Short mmCIF file of C-alpha atoms in Angstrom, two decimals:
data_model
loop_
_atom_site.label_atom_id
_atom_site.label_comp_id
_atom_site.label_asym_id
_atom_site.label_seq_id
_atom_site.Cartn_x
_atom_site.Cartn_y
_atom_site.Cartn_z
CA MET A 1 5.09 1.82 17.29
CA THR A 2 6.35 4.65 19.52
CA ASN A 3 9.99 3.76 18.92
CA LEU A 4 9.35 3.57 15.18
CA TYR A 5 7.85 7.05 15.13
CA TYR A 6 10.74 8.37 17.23
CA TYR A 7 13.17 6.93 14.70
CA GLN A 8 11.14 8.46 11.85
CA ALA A 9 11.25 11.88 13.49
CA LEU A 10 15.02 11.69 13.89
CA SER A 11 15.57 10.40 10.36
CA THR A 12 13.57 13.24 8.82
CA GLN A 13 15.00 16.04 10.98
CA LYS A 14 17.76 16.92 8.51
CA THR A 15 15.35 16.94 5.56
CA GLU A 16 12.91 19.17 7.43
CA LEU A 17 15.67 21.62 8.29
CA GLN A 18 16.45 21.80 4.60
CA SER A 19 12.79 22.41 3.88
CA GLU A 20 12.82 25.45 6.20
CA SER A 21 15.43 27.00 3.92
CA GLN A 22 13.27 26.04 0.95
CA LEU A 23 10.29 27.72 2.61
CA GLN A 24 12.25 30.95 2.97
CA GLN A 25 12.95 30.82 -0.76
CA ILE A 26 9.27 30.23 -1.46
CA GLN A 27 8.33 33.14 0.78
CA ALA A 28 10.76 35.40 -1.04
CA ALA A 29 9.51 34.35 -4.48
CA GLY A 30 5.81 33.97 -3.69
CA GLY A 31 3.32 36.63 -4.70
CA SER A 32 1.14 38.49 -2.25
CA HIS A 33 -2.53 39.25 -2.00
CA SER A 34 -3.64 41.96 0.42
CA GLY A 35 -0.22 41.73 2.05
CA GLY A 36 -0.39 37.93 2.56
CA MET A 37 1.98 35.19 1.43
CA VAL A 38 0.94 33.03 -1.52
CA LEU A 39 2.49 29.61 -2.15
CA HIS A 40 2.57 27.99 -5.59
CA ALA A 41 3.07 24.37 -6.73
CA GLY A 42 1.93 23.03 -10.09
CA ASP A 43 -1.59 24.34 -10.63
CA LEU A 44 -2.17 24.87 -6.88
CA LYS A 45 -2.02 28.23 -5.13
CA MET A 46 -2.46 28.92 -1.40
CA ASP A 47 -3.12 32.29 0.21
CA LEU A 48 -2.02 31.62 3.78
CA ASP A 49 -3.41 34.81 5.30
CA ARG A 50 -6.86 34.52 3.76
CA CYS A 51 -6.98 30.70 4.03
CA LEU A 52 -7.85 30.28 0.37
CA VAL A 53 -6.79 27.58 -2.09
CA TRP A 54 -7.10 27.52 -5.89
CA LYS A 55 -6.51 24.71 -8.37
CA ALA A 56 -6.14 25.83 -11.98
CA HIS A 57 -7.69 29.20 -11.03
CA LYS A 58 -10.74 27.51 -9.46
CA GLU A 59 -11.23 27.97 -5.74
CA ILE A 60 -11.23 24.79 -3.63
CA HIS A 61 -13.20 24.78 -0.40
CA LEU A 62 -11.29 23.18 2.48
CA THR A 63 -12.25 22.77 6.11
CA PRO A 64 -10.02 24.65 8.58
CA LYS A 65 -8.13 21.48 9.52
CA GLU A 66 -7.73 20.45 5.89
CA PHE A 67 -6.24 23.87 5.18
CA ASP A 68 -3.87 23.61 8.18
CA LEU A 69 -2.76 20.14 7.08
CA LEU A 70 -2.19 21.14 3.46
CA SER A 71 -0.36 24.33 4.38
CA TYR A 72 1.96 22.45 6.76
CA LEU A 73 2.82 19.94 4.06
CA PHE A 74 3.14 22.76 1.50
CA LYS A 75 5.59 24.66 3.69
CA ASN A 76 7.69 21.50 4.06
CA GLN A 77 7.63 20.83 0.32
CA GLY A 78 9.97 18.02 -0.66
CA ALA A 79 10.49 16.79 2.91
CA VAL A 80 9.08 13.60 4.40
CA VAL A 81 7.01 14.67 7.41
CA ALA A 82 6.51 11.89 9.96
CA HIS A 83 2.95 10.92 10.88
CA VAL A 84 3.42 11.85 14.53
CA LYS A 85 4.89 15.25 13.63
CA LEU A 86 1.96 16.05 11.33
CA LEU A 87 -0.61 15.04 13.91
CA ARG A 88 0.98 17.05 16.70
CA ALA A 89 1.56 20.10 14.52
CA VAL A 90 -1.98 20.26 13.12
CA TRP A 91 -4.13 18.79 15.88
CA GLY A 92 -2.00 18.94 19.02
CA PRO A 93 0.27 16.72 21.18
CA GLU A 94 -2.56 14.47 22.33
CA TYR A 95 -3.22 13.33 18.74
CA GLY A 96 0.27 11.91 18.14
CA ASN A 97 -0.89 8.30 17.65
CA GLU A 98 -4.15 8.88 15.74
CA LEU A 99 -3.00 7.41 12.43
CA GLU A 100 -6.47 6.58 11.12
CA TYR A 101 -7.53 10.16 11.85
CA LEU A 102 -4.66 11.47 9.73
CA ARG A 103 -5.33 9.02 6.88
CA THR A 104 -8.96 10.17 6.74
CA TYR A 105 -7.93 13.80 6.29
CA ILE A 106 -5.23 12.92 3.74
CA CYS A 107 -7.82 10.96 1.74
CA SER A 108 -10.21 13.93 1.86
CA LEU A 109 -7.49 16.34 0.73
CA ARG A 110 -6.49 14.13 -2.16
CA LYS A 111 -10.07 14.01 -3.41
CA LYS A 112 -10.09 17.79 -3.53
CA ILE A 113 -6.66 18.63 -4.98
CA GLU A 114 -5.57 15.57 -6.97
CA ASP A 115 -6.67 14.84 -10.54
CA ASP A 116 -6.77 11.14 -9.58
CA PRO A 117 -6.77 10.51 -5.79
CA ALA A 118 -5.70 6.89 -6.38
CA LYS A 119 -2.53 8.16 -8.10
CA PRO A 120 -1.60 11.28 -6.12
CA ARG A 121 0.86 13.74 -7.64
CA TYR A 122 0.97 16.27 -4.79
CA ILE A 123 0.61 14.39 -1.49
CA LEU A 124 2.77 11.27 -1.61
CA THR A 125 2.74 8.40 0.89
CA GLU A 126 6.16 7.38 2.16
CA GLY A 127 5.66 3.87 3.53
CA TRP A 128 5.44 3.92 7.35
CA ARG A 129 7.48 7.15 7.45
CA GLY A 130 4.92 9.84 6.74
CA TYR A 131 3.78 12.05 3.86
CA ARG A 132 5.60 14.29 1.42
CA PHE A 133 4.27 17.22 -0.59
CA ARG A 134 5.73 17.48 -4.09
CA SER A 135 5.08 19.84 -6.94
CA PRO A 136 4.23 17.92 -10.13
CA SER A 137 6.43 20.39 -12.02
CA ASP A 138 9.43 18.65 -10.42
CA LEU A 139 8.62 15.34 -12.11
CA GLY A 140 10.58 16.02 -15.27
CA THR A 141 13.84 16.59 -13.42
CA GLN A 142 13.53 13.73 -10.95
CA GLY A 143 12.81 10.86 -13.38
CA ALA A 144 14.02 7.45 -12.35
CA ALA A 145 15.70 8.71 -9.17
CA GLU A 146 12.28 9.79 -7.86
CA GLY A 147 10.89 6.36 -8.65
CA LEU A 148 13.69 4.67 -6.76
CA ALA A 149 13.23 6.97 -3.76
CA GLY A 150 9.53 6.08 -3.60
CA LEU A 151 10.04 2.34 -4.05
CA ASN A 152 9.32 0.24 -1.01
CA TRP A 153 12.38 -1.97 -0.99
CA LEU A 154 10.99 -4.03 1.88
CA SER A 155 8.13 -5.09 -0.38
CA VAL A 156 10.51 -6.38 -3.06
CA VAL A 157 12.69 -8.20 -0.52
CA HIS A 158 9.68 -9.74 1.17
CA ASP A 159 8.09 -10.98 -2.05
CA LEU A 160 11.35 -12.38 -3.45
CA ARG A 161 12.01 -14.57 -0.41
CA ASN A 162 9.20 -17.06 -1.04
CA PRO A 163 9.87 -17.99 -4.70
CA LEU A 164 13.59 -18.09 -4.01
CA ALA A 165 12.99 -20.54 -1.15
CA THR A 166 10.82 -22.67 -3.45
CA ILE A 167 13.54 -22.84 -6.09
CA CYS A 168 16.22 -23.74 -3.55
CA ALA A 169 14.09 -26.42 -1.88
CA GLY A 170 13.03 -27.92 -5.23
CA ALA A 171 16.58 -28.02 -6.51
CA ASP A 172 17.75 -29.80 -3.34
CA VAL A 173 15.08 -32.49 -3.70
CA LEU A 174 15.89 -32.98 -7.39
CA THR A 175 19.41 -34.02 -6.44
CA GLN A 176 18.08 -36.96 -4.44
CA PRO A 177 18.18 -40.43 -6.08
CA ASP A 178 15.19 -42.61 -6.95
CA LEU A 179 12.70 -39.81 -7.61
CA THR A 180 9.65 -40.87 -9.55
CA SER A 181 8.90 -39.11 -12.82
CA ALA A 182 5.73 -37.66 -11.26
CA ASN A 183 7.74 -36.06 -8.45
CA VAL A 184 10.30 -34.69 -10.87
CA LYS A 185 7.53 -33.19 -12.99
CA ARG A 186 5.84 -31.62 -9.94
CA LEU A 187 9.09 -30.14 -8.61
CA ALA A 188 10.04 -28.79 -12.03
CA GLY A 189 6.62 -27.16 -12.30
CA ASN A 190 6.98 -25.57 -8.88
CA ILE A 191 10.43 -24.23 -9.76
CA ARG A 192 9.13 -22.81 -13.02
CA LEU A 193 6.22 -21.02 -11.28
CA ALA A 194 8.59 -19.58 -8.68
CA ALA A 195 11.00 -18.41 -11.39
CA VAL A 196 8.15 -16.72 -13.27
CA ARG A 197 7.14 -14.89 -10.07
CA MET A 198 10.72 -13.71 -9.53
CA GLN A 199 10.92 -12.62 -13.15
CA GLY A 200 7.77 -10.53 -12.63
CA LEU A 201 9.20 -8.91 -9.51
CA VAL A 202 12.42 -8.02 -11.28
CA SER A 203 10.40 -6.61 -14.17
CA ASP A 204 8.41 -4.44 -11.73
CA LEU A 205 11.66 -3.25 -10.20
CA MET A 206 13.14 -2.34 -13.59
CA SER A 207 9.99 -0.40 -14.49
CA VAL A 208 10.45 1.74 -11.39
CA VAL A 209 14.15 2.25 -12.10
CA GLN A 210 13.36 3.38 -15.65
CA GLY A 211 10.53 5.63 -14.48
CA ASP A 212 7.86 3.76 -16.44
CA PRO A 213 4.26 4.38 -15.32
CA ALA A 214 2.26 1.51 -13.83
CA VAL A 215 0.56 -0.58 -16.50
CA VAL A 216 -3.16 -0.57 -15.76
CA GLY A 217 -5.30 -3.06 -17.62
CA VAL A 218 -8.68 -4.74 -17.42
CA CYS A 219 -8.40 -7.98 -15.44
CA ASP A 220 -10.90 -10.67 -14.47
CA LEU A 221 -10.89 -10.79 -10.67
CA ARG A 222 -11.41 -14.56 -10.51
CA GLU A 223 -8.48 -15.19 -12.84
CA VAL A 224 -6.20 -12.94 -10.75
CA ILE A 225 -7.14 -14.77 -7.54
CA VAL A 226 -6.86 -18.25 -9.07
CA THR A 227 -3.37 -17.43 -10.38
CA ALA A 228 -2.29 -16.18 -6.95
CA SER A 229 -3.78 -19.29 -5.32
CA ASP A 230 -2.02 -21.66 -7.73
CA SER A 231 1.31 -19.96 -7.05
CA ALA A 232 0.80 -20.18 -3.28
CA LEU A 233 -0.25 -23.84 -3.39
CA ALA A 234 2.77 -24.71 -5.55
CA THR A 235 5.09 -23.78 -2.68
CA LYS A 236 3.50 -26.34 -0.32
CA LYS A 237 2.87 -30.07 -0.22
CA PRO A 238 0.01 -31.01 -2.54
CA GLY A 239 -3.38 -32.24 -1.40
CA ARG A 240 -3.35 -30.90 2.14
CA VAL A 241 -5.20 -27.64 1.56
CA GLN A 242 -8.32 -27.24 -0.56
CA VAL A 243 -9.20 -23.83 -2.00
CA LEU A 244 -12.87 -23.21 -2.77
CA PHE A 245 -13.74 -20.32 -5.07
CA GLY A 246 -16.98 -18.40 -4.74
CA VAL A 247 -15.76 -15.66 -7.05
CA PRO A 248 -18.02 -15.26 -10.08
CA GLU A 249 -16.48 -14.82 -13.50
CA GLY A 250 -16.89 -11.48 -15.22
CA ILE A 251 -15.99 -9.10 -12.40
CA MET A 252 -13.59 -6.92 -14.37
CA LEU A 253 -11.16 -4.57 -12.65
CA HIS A 254 -8.98 -1.76 -13.94
CA LEU A 255 -5.73 -2.25 -12.03
CA ASP A 256 -1.98 -2.74 -12.22
CA ARG A 257 -2.20 -6.48 -11.81
CA SER A 258 1.19 -7.53 -10.42
CA PRO A 259 1.10 -5.83 -6.97
CA VAL A 260 -2.57 -6.66 -6.40
CA GLU A 261 -1.98 -10.30 -7.31
CA ARG A 262 0.87 -10.38 -4.80
CA VAL A 263 -1.54 -9.17 -2.11
CA PHE A 264 -3.78 -12.17 -2.74
CA PHE A 265 -0.74 -14.46 -2.87
CA ASN A 266 0.45 -13.31 0.55
CA VAL A 267 -2.98 -13.63 2.19
CA ILE A 268 -3.57 -17.11 0.71
CA GLU A 269 -0.07 -18.27 1.58
CA ASN A 270 -0.55 -17.13 5.18
CA ALA A 271 -3.72 -19.23 5.33
CA ILE A 272 -1.90 -22.28 3.96
CA GLU A 273 0.91 -21.91 6.48
CA ALA A 274 -1.64 -21.65 9.31
CA MET A 275 -2.94 -25.15 8.41
CA PRO A 276 0.09 -27.47 8.24
CA HIS A 277 -2.13 -30.54 8.70
CA GLY A 278 -4.62 -29.51 6.03
CA GLY A 279 -7.81 -27.54 5.79
CA ARG A 280 -9.93 -25.37 3.52
CA ILE A 281 -9.71 -21.83 2.23
CA ASN A 282 -12.97 -20.25 1.10
CA ILE A 283 -12.67 -17.25 -1.21
CA CYS A 284 -15.78 -15.35 -2.24
CA ALA A 285 -16.46 -11.95 -3.79
CA GLN A 286 -19.39 -9.60 -4.18
CA LYS A 287 -20.07 -6.03 -5.21
CA SER A 288 -21.39 -3.44 -2.78
CA VAL A 289 -21.82 0.32 -2.64
CA GLU A 290 -18.34 0.50 -1.08
CA GLY A 291 -16.61 -1.52 -3.79
CA VAL A 292 -15.82 -5.11 -4.63
CA LEU A 293 -15.40 -7.09 -1.40
CA ILE A 294 -13.32 -10.28 -1.44
CA ALA A 295 -13.32 -12.48 1.67
CA VAL A 296 -10.56 -15.03 2.27
CA GLU A 297 -11.43 -17.33 5.19
CA ASP A 298 -9.57 -20.43 6.37
CA THR A 299 -10.35 -23.28 8.79
CA GLY A 300 -7.14 -22.81 10.75
CA PRO A 301 -6.67 -21.82 14.40
CA GLY A 302 -7.42 -18.16 13.79
CA ILE A 303 -5.45 -15.01 14.58
CA PRO A 304 -3.55 -15.08 17.89
CA ASP A 305 -5.04 -12.70 20.45
CA HIS A 306 -1.69 -11.04 21.20
CA VAL A 307 -1.32 -9.73 17.63
CA ARG A 308 -4.96 -9.25 16.61
CA ASP A 309 -5.02 -5.49 17.23
CA ARG A 310 -1.58 -4.92 15.67
CA LEU A 311 -1.79 -7.32 12.75
CA PHE A 312 -1.23 -4.71 10.04
CA GLU A 313 1.69 -3.00 11.74
CA PRO A 314 5.16 -3.68 10.29
CA PHE A 315 7.31 -6.36 11.94
CA VAL A 316 4.35 -7.89 13.81
CA THR A 317 4.15 -11.65 13.24
CA GLY A 318 1.91 -14.39 14.58
CA GLY A 319 4.81 -16.73 15.21
CA LYS A 320 6.05 -17.92 11.81
CA PRO A 321 9.65 -19.11 12.37
CA GLU A 322 11.14 -17.12 9.50
CA GLY A 323 8.44 -14.50 9.12
CA LEU A 324 9.41 -10.84 8.78
CA GLY A 325 6.02 -9.57 9.89
CA LEU A 326 5.73 -7.44 6.76
CA GLY A 327 3.31 -9.27 4.47
CA LEU A 328 0.04 -7.86 5.78
CA ALA A 329 1.46 -4.40 6.42
CA LEU A 330 2.69 -4.28 2.82
CA ALA A 331 -0.63 -5.64 1.57
CA ARG A 332 -2.54 -2.85 3.31
CA GLN A 333 -0.14 -0.22 1.98
CA THR A 334 -0.47 -1.59 -1.58
CA LEU A 335 -4.27 -1.59 -1.44
CA ARG A 336 -4.67 1.79 0.23
CA SER A 337 -2.39 3.44 -2.31
CA ARG A 338 -4.87 2.20 -4.95
CA GLY A 339 -8.02 3.28 -3.14
CA GLY A 340 -8.69 -0.11 -1.51
CA ASP A 341 -8.14 -1.63 1.92
CA ILE A 342 -7.85 -4.86 3.90
CA TRP A 343 -9.13 -5.80 7.36
CA THR A 344 -10.09 -8.80 9.50
CA GLU A 345 -13.52 -9.99 10.61
CA PRO A 346 -14.54 -12.45 13.36
CA ALA A 347 -14.58 -16.08 12.23
CA THR A 348 -13.75 -19.59 13.45
CA GLY A 349 -10.45 -19.43 11.60
CA ALA A 350 -8.89 -16.31 10.09
CA ARG A 351 -11.03 -14.14 7.83
CA PHE A 352 -9.59 -11.29 5.77
CA VAL A 353 -11.69 -8.94 3.69
CA ILE A 354 -10.12 -7.05 0.77
CA ARG A 355 -11.90 -4.08 -0.75
CA LEU A 356 -11.20 -2.78 -4.24
CA PRO A 357 -12.78 0.58 -5.15
CA VAL A 358 -16.16 0.50 -6.81
CA GLU A 359 -15.38 3.31 -9.23
CA ARG A 360 -12.70 1.11 -10.82
CA ALA A 361 -14.79 -2.02 -11.13
CA HIS A 362 -17.74 -3.15 -13.18
CA ARG A 363 -19.55 -6.38 -13.86
CA ALA A 364 -19.33 -7.55 -17.44
CA ILE A 365 -22.65 -7.96 -19.23
CA ALA A 366 -23.16 -11.53 -20.39
#
C-alpha cells in the first residue's frame, strides 16, 4: 500500500496548495476571540487558540487529538487529505500506516459533530484516497457535480462486469443448435436477471448524477440475502452449489437496499467461484449488542495464506483469472460508510461476517 499512498499524496498536492490559499481567506474573514482565530463552516465554529468547538452555539468536548484532527481537516477545507498525510501531521511520522487508528478517530469525530454519523455532511470519505472536510452550506452550489465527484466509479465498473458477462455468455449459448426448451428457458431467465441487475446499477448511477438522495426503506434482511443469492447462483451452472439459509424472517433493516444487496452478491459469488466442483454455503444471522451479524461460510478451500492479511485492500486477489481484486475492498467501504463492517473469521472454508448497525435494525413483532 506504500506506493498507493505515495500516489495519493502526489495526486492531492495541487488541491492542498489551493486549500492553503483558501485558509488564508478564512483567516482574513474569520472572527476572533481573545485575539485568536475562529473558523466557521455550517453550524460549526472552532477557536483554534482556545481549542474550543461549538455546534449550533453548543460547545462540543473533543479530546486533544480529536481537536488536532478536526482543525487540520478544517484548515484544508475542500481538499482531499491523504490518509498518510493526516496520520503524520496529527500523530507523527511513525503513524503513517495506522489506518485503523485514523478510522477510529474519524468515527468518534463524526459522532460528535455530525447530525447523522452514518451520513456525514462535514467529514467525507474519499475512497482509498483520504478524507475531505466540506461545509454543508456548499451543498446547494455543488449539486450533481458534487455527487459525481464522490461516486466510486470503480464500484460501478466492478459490479457491471458480472451481469454483462452473464448476458454475453447466455447469448452465445442461445445461438447454438439443438438446445432443449429447458435450457433455453434457463438461459433466458439468467439473461433477464443479469439485465435487471444492470438496470439497477444504471439507475443508481443516474440518481447520483441528478443529485438525488439515497432511498432508504424498510427491508427484510432474509429477502435481501435470498435475492442476492439467487442472482449469484444464476451466473453459474445449476445444482453444483447449495445455499442454506439460517436467516430468520422478520429482521427488518432501514437501509438503501441496492448497494447493500450488492455486498451480499459479491460475497456469495466469491464463495461460489471458490467451489467449482460444488459445495455448500451456509448463511446465518443473529442480533447482538453490536448490531445484526450475518455470517457467510463456504466449504471451499479457504482464504489463501498469502492474501489473508490484505484481503480487504484494493487490487488484492486470491487468484481469480479475471478478478480485479476490488470486490471485498468495495464491500467494506460500502458497509463502513453506512455504519457497518465486514471481516473474516477462522473456519474450514472461508467465513465472512457482515455487521449492520444495531440502531438501524429491529426485529418485527409477530
